[in-house]
Amino acid sequence: MNSFSRRARNAGRVAGFTLIEVLVSIVVLSFGLLGMVALQAASLQANRDARLQSTAVVLARELAEMMRGNKDQALLATNNPYLTGKLSNPLVAPSASYCLSVGSSCNTPEKVAQAELTDWLARVDDALPGASIRICRDAAPFASDGTAQWGCTSSDSSDPILVKIGWSRPSLKSGDTNVWKASDRPSVVLAVTPGSTL
């Protein structure tokens, strides 16, 4: 009887030890699942940022193609309808024109350029959150530390035309709650070669 009660006491201790093992394994599994959720959230955020970056590049290339198609206006040193100051949300063309719509006509290259820019700005405003753009001639689009800058340093008509696009986006750094604003610096800088006058 004495050995039986000793066995019963040992069985109770073993059962308690097994329960602790199960609880520890549940805690370890919970940390693993939390890590997987955090990794998935970071992946979704990076995917969104990559999609917006790709959209901005496509839009910049599209404007570059419009400028190549209307090179007489794109090459103008003064009164160039494509060149803008820095525009921020909402994006509205300096000389808005809607002559590309059905029932109206764009009868001069300048009106075509104004209409293309008006339409393009509306699409940029739709596609990129908190978008800002600047189209200008710039000899030094990057700061000394290599980051893009909004300012345009040139008035020389031989300097390249640059399309600069920025938008609001959250930081991808872990634990950083800051949001990069479009006003901080452009995310996309694309040089445009409108073509020659030949």
Coordinates of N, CA and C in Angstrom, one line a residue:
M1 N 0.8 -1.2 0.0 CA 0.0 0.0 0.0 C 0.9 1.3 0.0
N2 N 2.0 1.1 0.7 CA 2.9 2.2 0.7 C 3.5 2.5 -0.6
S3 N 3.8 1.5 -1.4 CA 4.4 1.7 -2.7 C 3.3 2.2 -3.7
F4 N 2.0 1.8 -3.5 CA 1.0 2.3 -4.3 C 0.8 3.8 -4.1
S5 N 0.8 4.3 -2.9 CA 0.6 5.8 -2.7 C 1.8 6.6 -3.2
R6 N 3.0 5.9 -3.1 CA 4.2 6.6 -3.7 C 4.1 6.8 -5.2
R7 N 3.5 5.7 -5.8 CA 3.3 5.8 -7.3 C 2.3 6.8 -7.7
A8 N 1.3 6.9 -6.9 CA 0.2 7.9 -7.2 C 0.7 9.3 -7.0
R9 N 1.6 9.6 -6.0 CA 2.2 10.9 -5.9 C 3.1 11.2 -7.0
N10 N 3.9 10.2 -7.5 CA 4.8 10.5 -8.6 C 4.1 10.7 -9.9
A11 N 3.0 10.0 -10.1 CA 2.1 10.2 -11.3 C 1.6 11.6 -11.3
G12 N 1.2 12.1 -10.2 CA 0.7 13.5 -10.1 C 1.7 14.5 -10.5
R13 N 3.0 14.3 -10.1 CA 4.1 15.2 -10.4 C 4.4 15.1 -11.9
V14 N 4.4 13.9 -12.5 CA 4.7 13.8 -13.9 C 3.6 14.5 -14.7
A15 N 2.3 14.3 -14.3 CA 1.2 14.9 -15.0 C 1.4 16.4 -15.0
G16 N 1.8 17.0 -13.9 CA 2.0 18.4 -13.8 C 3.1 18.9 -14.6
F17 N 4.2 18.1 -14.7 CA 5.3 18.5 -15.5 C 4.9 18.5 -17.0
T18 N 4.1 17.6 -17.4 CA 3.6 17.5 -18.8 C 2.8 18.7 -19.1
L19 N 2.0 19.2 -18.2 CA 1.1 20.4 -18.4 C 2.0 21.6 -18.6
I20 N 3.1 21.7 -17.8 CA 4.0 22.8 -18.0 C 4.7 22.8 -19.4
E21 N 5.1 21.6 -19.8 CA 5.7 21.5 -21.1 C 4.7 21.9 -22.2
V22 N 3.5 21.6 -22.1 CA 2.5 22.0 -23.1 C 2.3 23.5 -23.1
L23 N 2.2 24.1 -21.9 CA 2.1 25.6 -21.8 C 3.3 26.3 -22.4
V24 N 4.5 25.8 -22.2 CA 5.7 26.4 -22.7 C 5.7 26.3 -24.3
S25 N 5.3 25.1 -24.8 CA 5.3 24.9 -26.2 C 4.2 25.9 -26.9
I26 N 3.1 26.1 -26.2 CA 2.1 27.0 -26.7 C 2.6 28.4 -26.8
V27 N 3.4 28.9 -25.7 CA 4.0 30.2 -25.7 C 5.0 30.3 -26.8
V28 N 5.8 29.3 -27.0 CA 6.8 29.4 -28.1 C 6.1 29.4 -29.5
L29 N 5.1 28.6 -29.7 CA 4.3 28.6 -30.9 C 3.7 30.0 -31.1
S30 N 3.2 30.6 -30.1 CA 2.5 32.0 -30.2 C 3.5 33.0 -30.7
F31 N 4.8 33.0 -30.2 CA 5.8 33.9 -30.6 C 6.1 33.7 -32.1
G32 N 6.2 32.4 -32.5 CA 6.4 32.1 -33.9 C 5.3 32.6 -34.8
L33 N 4.0 32.5 -34.4 CA 2.9 33.0 -35.2 C 2.9 34.5 -35.2
L34 N 3.2 35.1 -34.1 CA 3.3 36.6 -34.2 C 4.4 37.1 -35.1
G35 N 5.5 36.4 -35.1 CA 6.6 36.7 -36.1 C 6.1 36.6 -37.5
M36 N 5.4 35.5 -37.8 CA 4.9 35.3 -39.2 C 3.9 36.4 -39.6
V37 N 3.1 36.8 -38.6 CA 2.1 37.9 -38.9 C 2.9 39.2 -39.2
A38 N 3.9 39.5 -38.4 CA 4.7 40.7 -38.6 C 5.4 40.7 -40.0
L39 N 5.9 39.5 -40.3 CA 6.6 39.4 -41.6 C 5.6 39.5 -42.8
Q40 N 4.4 39.0 -42.6 CA 3.4 39.2 -43.7 C 3.0 40.7 -43.8
A41 N 2.8 41.3 -42.7 CA 2.5 42.8 -42.7 C 3.6 43.6 -43.4
A42 N 4.8 43.3 -43.1 CA 6.0 44.0 -43.7 C 6.0 43.7 -45.2
S43 N 5.7 42.5 -45.6 CA 5.7 42.1 -47.0 C 4.6 42.8 -47.8
L44 N 3.4 43.0 -47.2 CA 2.4 43.7 -47.8 C 2.7 45.2 -48.0
Q45 N 3.3 45.8 -47.0 CA 3.7 47.2 -47.1 C 4.8 47.4 -48.1
A46 N 5.8 46.5 -48.2 CA 6.8 46.6 -49.2 C 6.2 46.4 -50.6
N47 N 5.3 45.5 -50.7 CA 4.6 45.3 -52.0 C 3.9 46.5 -52.5
R48 N 3.2 47.2 -51.6 CA 2.4 48.4 -51.9 C 3.4 49.5 -52.3
D49 N 4.5 49.6 -51.6 CA 5.5 50.6 -52.0 C 6.1 50.4 -53.3
A50 N 6.4 49.1 -53.6 CA 6.9 48.7 -54.9 C 5.9 49.0 -56.0
R51 N 4.6 48.8 -55.8 CA 3.6 49.0 -56.8 C 3.5 50.5 -57.1
L52 N 3.6 51.4 -56.0 CA 3.5 52.8 -56.2 C 4.7 53.3 -56.9
Q53 N 5.9 52.8 -56.6 CA 7.1 53.2 -57.3 C 7.0 52.8 -58.8
S54 N 6.5 51.6 -59.1 CA 6.4 51.2 -60.5 C 5.4 52.1 -61.2
T55 N 4.3 52.4 -60.5 CA 3.3 53.3 -61.1 C 3.9 54.7 -61.4
A56 N 4.6 55.2 -60.5 CA 5.3 56.6 -60.7 C 6.2 56.5 -61.9
V57 N 7.0 55.5 -62.0 CA 7.9 55.4 -63.2 C 7.2 55.3 -64.5
V58 N 6.1 54.5 -64.5 CA 5.3 54.4 -65.7 C 4.7 55.7 -66.1
L59 N 4.2 56.5 -65.1 CA 3.6 57.8 -65.4 C 4.7 58.8 -65.9
A60 N 5.9 58.7 -65.3 CA 6.9 59.6 -65.7 C 7.4 59.3 -67.1
R61 N 7.5 58.0 -67.5 CA 7.8 57.6 -68.8 C 6.7 58.0 -69.8
E62 N 5.5 57.9 -69.4 CA 4.4 58.3 -70.2 C 4.5 59.8 -70.6
L63 N 4.7 60.7 -69.6 CA 4.9 62.1 -69.9 C 6.1 62.3 -70.8
A64 N 7.2 61.6 -70.6 CA 8.3 61.8 -71.4 C 8.0 61.4 -72.9
E65 N 7.2 60.4 -73.1 CA 6.7 60.1 -74.5 C 5.8 61.2 -75.1
M66 N 5.0 61.7 -74.2 CA 4.1 62.8 -74.7 C 5.0 64.0 -75.1
M67 N 6.1 64.3 -74.4 CA 7.0 65.4 -74.7 C 7.7 65.1 -76.0
R68 N 8.1 63.9 -76.2 CA 8.8 63.5 -77.4 C 7.9 63.7 -78.6
G69 N 6.6 63.3 -78.4 CA 5.6 63.5 -79.5 C 5.3 64.9 -79.8
N70 N 5.6 65.8 -78.9 CA 5.3 67.3 -79.1 C 6.6 68.0 -78.9
K71 N 7.7 67.6 -79.5 CA 9.0 68.1 -79.2 C 9.2 69.6 -79.4
D72 N 8.5 70.2 -80.3 CA 8.6 71.6 -80.6 C 8.2 72.4 -79.3
Q73 N 7.2 72.0 -78.6 CA 6.8 72.6 -77.3 C 7.8 72.2 -76.2
A74 N 8.2 71.0 -76.2 CA 9.1 70.5 -75.1 C 10.4 71.1 -75.1
L75 N 10.9 71.5 -76.3 CA 12.2 72.2 -76.4 C 12.2 73.7 -76.2
L76 N 11.1 74.3 -76.1 CA 11.0 75.7 -75.9 C 11.8 76.1 -74.6
A77 N 12.6 77.2 -74.7 CA 13.3 77.7 -73.6 C 12.4 78.5 -72.7
T78 N 11.5 79.2 -73.3 CA 10.6 80.0 -72.5 C 9.1 79.7 -72.9
N79 N 8.2 79.9 -71.9 CA 6.8 79.5 -72.1 C 6.6 78.1 -72.5
N80 N 7.4 77.2 -72.0 CA 7.3 75.8 -72.2 C 6.1 75.3 -71.4
P81 N 5.0 74.8 -72.0 CA 3.8 74.4 -71.2 C 4.0 73.1 -70.4
Y82 N 5.1 72.4 -70.7 CA 5.3 71.2 -69.9 C 6.1 71.5 -68.6
L83 N 6.8 72.6 -68.5 CA 7.6 72.9 -67.3 C 6.7 73.5 -66.3
T84 N 6.8 73.0 -65.1 CA 5.9 73.5 -64.0 C 6.7 73.8 -62.8
G85 N 6.2 74.6 -61.9 CA 6.8 74.7 -60.6 C 6.4 73.5 -59.8
K86 N 6.7 73.4 -58.6 CA 6.3 72.3 -57.8 C 4.8 72.3 -57.5
L87 N 4.2 71.2 -57.9 CA 2.7 71.1 -57.7 C 2.4 70.0 -56.7
S88 N 1.5 70.3 -55.8 CA 1.2 69.3 -54.7 C -0.3 69.1 -54.8
N89 N -0.7 68.1 -54.0 CA -2.1 67.6 -54.0 C -3.0 68.8 -53.6
P90 N -4.1 69.0 -54.4 CA -4.4 68.4 -55.7 C -3.6 68.9 -56.8
L91 N -3.3 68.1 -57.7 CA -2.4 68.5 -58.9 C -3.3 69.1 -60.0
V92 N -3.1 70.4 -60.2 CA -3.8 71.1 -61.2 C -2.8 71.8 -62.1
A93 N -2.9 71.7 -63.4 CA -2.0 72.3 -64.4 C -2.1 73.8 -64.3
P94 N -0.9 74.4 -64.5 CA -0.9 75.9 -64.4 C -1.8 76.5 -65.5
S95 N -1.9 75.9 -66.6 CA -2.8 76.4 -67.7 C -3.6 75.2 -68.1
A96 N -4.6 74.9 -67.3 CA -5.5 73.7 -67.6 C -6.2 73.8 -68.9
S97 N -6.2 72.7 -69.6 CA -6.9 72.7 -70.9 C -7.5 71.3 -71.1
Y98 N -8.8 71.3 -71.6 CA -9.5 70.0 -71.7 C -9.9 69.8 -73.2
C99 N -9.1 70.3 -74.1 CA -9.4 70.2 -75.5 C -9.2 68.8 -76.1
L100 N -8.7 67.8 -75.3 CA -8.6 66.5 -75.8 C -9.9 65.7 -75.7
S101 N -10.9 66.2 -75.0 CA -12.1 65.5 -74.8 C -12.9 65.5 -76.1
V102 N -13.9 64.7 -76.2 CA -14.7 64.5 -77.4 C -15.5 65.8 -77.7
G103 N -15.6 66.2 -78.9 CA -16.3 67.4 -79.3 C -15.5 68.7 -79.3
S104 N -14.3 68.7 -78.9 CA -13.4 69.9 -78.9 C -12.1 69.5 -79.6
S105 N -11.4 70.5 -80.0 CA -10.2 70.2 -80.7 C -9.0 71.0 -80.2
C106 N -7.9 70.4 -80.2 CA -6.6 71.1 -79.9 C -6.0 71.5 -81.2
N107 N -6.0 72.8 -81.5 CA -5.6 73.2 -82.8 C -4.2 73.8 -82.8
T108 N -3.5 73.8 -81.7 CA -2.1 74.2 -81.7 C -1.3 73.3 -80.8
P109 N 0.0 73.1 -81.1 CA 0.9 72.3 -80.3 C 0.9 72.7 -78.8
E110 N 0.7 74.0 -78.6 CA 0.7 74.5 -77.2 C -0.5 74.0 -76.5
K111 N -1.7 74.0 -77.1 CA -2.9 73.5 -76.5 C -2.9 72.0 -76.3
V112 N -2.2 71.3 -77.2 CA -2.1 69.9 -77.1 C -1.2 69.6 -75.8
A113 N -0.1 70.3 -75.7 CA 0.8 70.1 -74.5 C 0.0 70.4 -73.2
Q114 N -0.7 71.5 -73.2 CA -1.5 71.9 -72.0 C -2.5 70.8 -71.7
A115 N -3.2 70.3 -72.7 CA -4.2 69.3 -72.5 C -3.6 68.0 -72.0
E116 N -2.5 67.6 -72.6 CA -1.8 66.4 -72.1 C -1.3 66.5 -70.7
L117 N -0.8 67.6 -70.3 CA -0.3 67.8 -69.0 C -1.5 67.8 -68.0
T118 N -2.6 68.5 -68.4 CA -3.8 68.5 -67.5 C -4.3 67.0 -67.2
D119 N -4.4 66.3 -68.3 CA -4.8 64.9 -68.2 C -3.9 64.0 -67.4
W120 N -2.6 64.2 -67.6 CA -1.5 63.5 -66.9 C -1.5 63.8 -65.4
L121 N -1.7 65.0 -65.1 CA -1.7 65.4 -63.7 C -2.9 64.8 -62.9
A122 N -4.0 64.7 -63.6 CA -5.2 64.1 -63.0 C -4.9 62.7 -62.7
R123 N -4.3 62.0 -63.6 CA -4.0 60.5 -63.4 C -2.9 60.3 -62.3
V124 N -1.9 61.2 -62.2 CA -0.9 61.1 -61.1 C -1.6 61.3 -59.8
D125 N -2.5 62.3 -59.8 CA -3.2 62.6 -58.5 C -4.1 61.4 -58.1
D126 N -4.7 60.7 -59.0 CA -5.5 59.5 -58.8 C -4.6 58.4 -58.3
A127 N -3.5 58.2 -58.9 CA -2.7 57.0 -58.7 C -1.8 57.0 -57.5
L128 N -1.3 58.2 -57.1 CA -0.3 58.3 -56.0 C -0.9 59.1 -54.8
P129 N -0.9 58.5 -53.6 CA -1.4 59.3 -52.4 C -0.5 60.5 -52.1
G130 N -1.2 61.6 -51.9 CA -0.4 62.8 -51.5 C 0.7 63.2 -52.5
A131 N 0.4 63.1 -53.8 CA 1.4 63.3 -54.8 C 1.9 64.7 -54.9
S132 N 3.2 64.9 -55.3 CA 3.8 66.1 -55.7 C 4.6 65.9 -56.9
I133 N 4.6 66.9 -57.8 CA 5.5 66.7 -59.0 C 6.2 68.0 -59.3
R134 N 7.2 67.9 -60.0 CA 7.9 69.1 -60.6 C 8.6 68.7 -61.9
I135 N 8.4 69.5 -62.9 CA 9.0 69.2 -64.2 C 9.8 70.5 -64.5
C136 N 11.1 70.3 -64.7 CA 12.0 71.5 -64.8 C 13.3 71.0 -65.4
R137 N 14.0 72.1 -65.8 CA 15.4 71.8 -66.3 C 16.3 71.9 -65.0
D138 N 17.2 70.9 -64.9 CA 18.0 70.8 -63.7 C 19.3 70.2 -64.0
A139 N 20.4 70.9 -63.6 CA 21.7 70.4 -63.9 C 22.2 69.5 -62.7
A140 N 21.6 69.7 -61.5 CA 22.0 68.9 -60.3 C 20.8 68.5 -59.6
P141 N 20.2 67.4 -60.0 CA 18.9 66.9 -59.4 C 19.1 66.2 -58.0
F142 N 20.4 65.9 -57.7 CA 20.7 65.2 -56.5 C 21.6 66.0 -55.6
A143 N 21.3 65.9 -54.3 CA 22.1 66.6 -53.3 C 23.5 65.9 -53.1
S144 N 24.4 66.5 -52.4 CA 25.7 65.9 -52.2 C 25.7 64.5 -51.6
D145 N 24.6 64.2 -50.8 CA 24.6 62.9 -50.2 C 23.9 61.8 -51.1
G146 N 23.5 62.2 -52.3 CA 23.0 61.3 -53.3 C 21.4 61.2 -53.3
T147 N 20.8 61.9 -52.4 CA 19.3 61.9 -52.4 C 18.8 62.9 -53.4
A148 N 17.6 62.6 -53.9 CA 17.0 63.5 -54.9 C 16.5 64.7 -54.2
Q149 N 16.4 65.8 -54.9 CA 15.9 67.1 -54.3 C 14.9 67.8 -55.2
W150 N 14.0 68.5 -54.6 CA 13.0 69.1 -55.4 C 13.4 70.3 -56.2
G151 N 14.4 71.0 -55.7 CA 14.9 72.3 -56.3 C 15.4 72.1 -57.7
C152 N 15.3 73.1 -58.5 CA 15.8 73.0 -59.9 C 16.9 74.1 -60.0
T153 N 18.1 73.8 -60.3 CA 19.2 74.7 -60.3 C 19.5 75.3 -61.6
S154 N 18.8 75.1 -62.6 CA 19.2 75.5 -64.0 C 18.1 76.4 -64.6
S155 N 18.6 77.3 -65.4 CA 17.7 78.0 -66.3 C 18.2 77.9 -67.7
D156 N 19.3 77.2 -67.9 CA 19.9 77.0 -69.2 C 19.1 76.0 -70.0
S157 N 18.7 76.4 -71.2 CA 17.9 75.5 -72.0 C 18.6 74.3 -72.6
S158 N 19.9 74.2 -72.4 CA 20.6 73.0 -72.8 C 20.6 71.9 -71.7
D159 N 20.2 72.3 -70.5 CA 20.2 71.3 -69.4 C 19.0 70.3 -69.6
P160 N 19.1 69.1 -69.1 CA 18.0 68.1 -69.3 C 16.8 68.5 -68.5
I161 N 15.6 68.1 -69.1 CA 14.4 68.3 -68.4 C 14.2 67.0 -67.6
L162 N 13.8 67.3 -66.3 CA 13.6 66.2 -65.4 C 12.1 66.2 -64.9
V163 N 11.6 65.0 -64.8 CA 10.3 64.8 -64.2 C 10.5 64.2 -62.8
K164 N 10.1 65.0 -61.8 CA 10.3 64.6 -60.4 C 8.9 64.3 -59.7
I165 N 8.8 63.1 -59.2 CA 7.5 62.7 -58.6 C 7.8 62.2 -57.2
G166 N 6.9 62.6 -56.3 CA 7.0 62.2 -54.9 C 5.6 61.9 -54.4
W167 N 5.5 61.1 -53.3 CA 4.2 60.9 -52.7 C 4.4 60.5 -51.2
S168 N 3.3 60.5 -50.5 CA 3.4 60.1 -49.1 C 3.4 58.6 -48.9
R169 N 4.4 58.2 -48.1 CA 4.5 56.7 -47.9 C 5.1 56.4 -46.6
P170 N 4.6 55.4 -45.9 CA 5.1 55.0 -44.6 C 6.6 54.5 -44.7
S171 N 7.3 54.7 -43.6 CA 8.7 54.2 -43.6 C 8.7 52.7 -43.5
L172 N 9.6 52.0 -44.1 CA 9.7 50.6 -44.1 C 10.6 50.1 -42.9
K173 N 11.2 51.0 -42.2 CA 12.1 50.7 -41.1 C 11.2 50.1 -39.9
S174 N 11.7 49.1 -39.3 CA 11.0 48.4 -38.2 C 10.8 49.4 -37.0
G175 N 9.6 49.6 -36.5 CA 9.4 50.4 -35.4 C 9.3 51.9 -35.7
D176 N 9.6 52.3 -36.9 CA 9.5 53.7 -37.3 C 8.1 54.1 -37.7
T177 N 7.5 55.0 -37.0 CA 6.1 55.4 -37.3 C 6.1 56.7 -38.2
N178 N 7.2 57.2 -38.6 CA 7.2 58.4 -39.5 C 6.7 58.1 -40.9
V179 N 6.1 59.1 -41.5 CA 5.7 58.9 -42.9 C 6.5 59.9 -43.7
W180 N 7.0 59.3 -44.8 CA 7.8 60.2 -45.8 C 6.7 61.0 -46.5
K181 N 6.8 62.2 -46.4 CA 5.9 63.1 -47.1 C 6.5 63.4 -48.5
A182 N 5.6 63.6 -49.4 CA 6.0 64.0 -50.8 C 6.9 65.3 -50.8
S183 N 6.6 66.1 -49.8 CA 7.4 67.4 -49.7 C 8.8 67.2 -49.3
D184 N 9.2 66.0 -48.7 CA 10.5 65.8 -48.2 C 11.5 65.7 -49.4
R185 N 11.2 64.8 -50.3 CA 12.1 64.6 -51.5 C 11.4 63.8 -52.5
P186 N 11.7 63.9 -53.8 CA 11.1 63.1 -54.8 C 11.5 61.7 -54.7
S187 N 10.6 60.8 -55.0 CA 10.9 59.4 -55.0 C 11.4 58.9 -56.4
V188 N 10.9 59.5 -57.4 CA 11.3 59.2 -58.8 C 11.8 60.4 -59.5
V189 N 13.0 60.3 -60.1 CA 13.5 61.4 -61.0 C 13.9 60.8 -62.3
L190 N 13.2 61.3 -63.4 CA 13.4 60.7 -64.7 C 13.8 61.9 -65.6
A191 N 15.0 61.6 -66.3 CA 15.4 62.6 -67.3 C 14.7 62.4 -68.6
V192 N 14.3 63.5 -69.3 CA 13.5 63.4 -70.5 C 14.4 64.0 -71.6
T193 N 14.5 63.2 -72.7 CA 15.2 63.7 -73.9 C 14.1 63.9 -75.0
P194 N 13.6 65.1 -75.1 CA 12.5 65.4 -76.1 C 12.9 65.1 -77.5
G195 N 14.2 65.1 -77.9 CA 14.6 65.0 -79.2 C 15.3 66.2 -79.7
S196 N 15.8 66.1 -80.9 CA 16.5 67.3 -81.5 C 15.6 68.1 -82.3
T197 N 16.1 69.2 -82.7 CA 15.3 70.1 -83.6 C 15.5 69.8 -85.1
L198 N 16.3 68.8 -85.4 CA 16.6 68.4 -86.8 C 15.4 67.7 -87.4

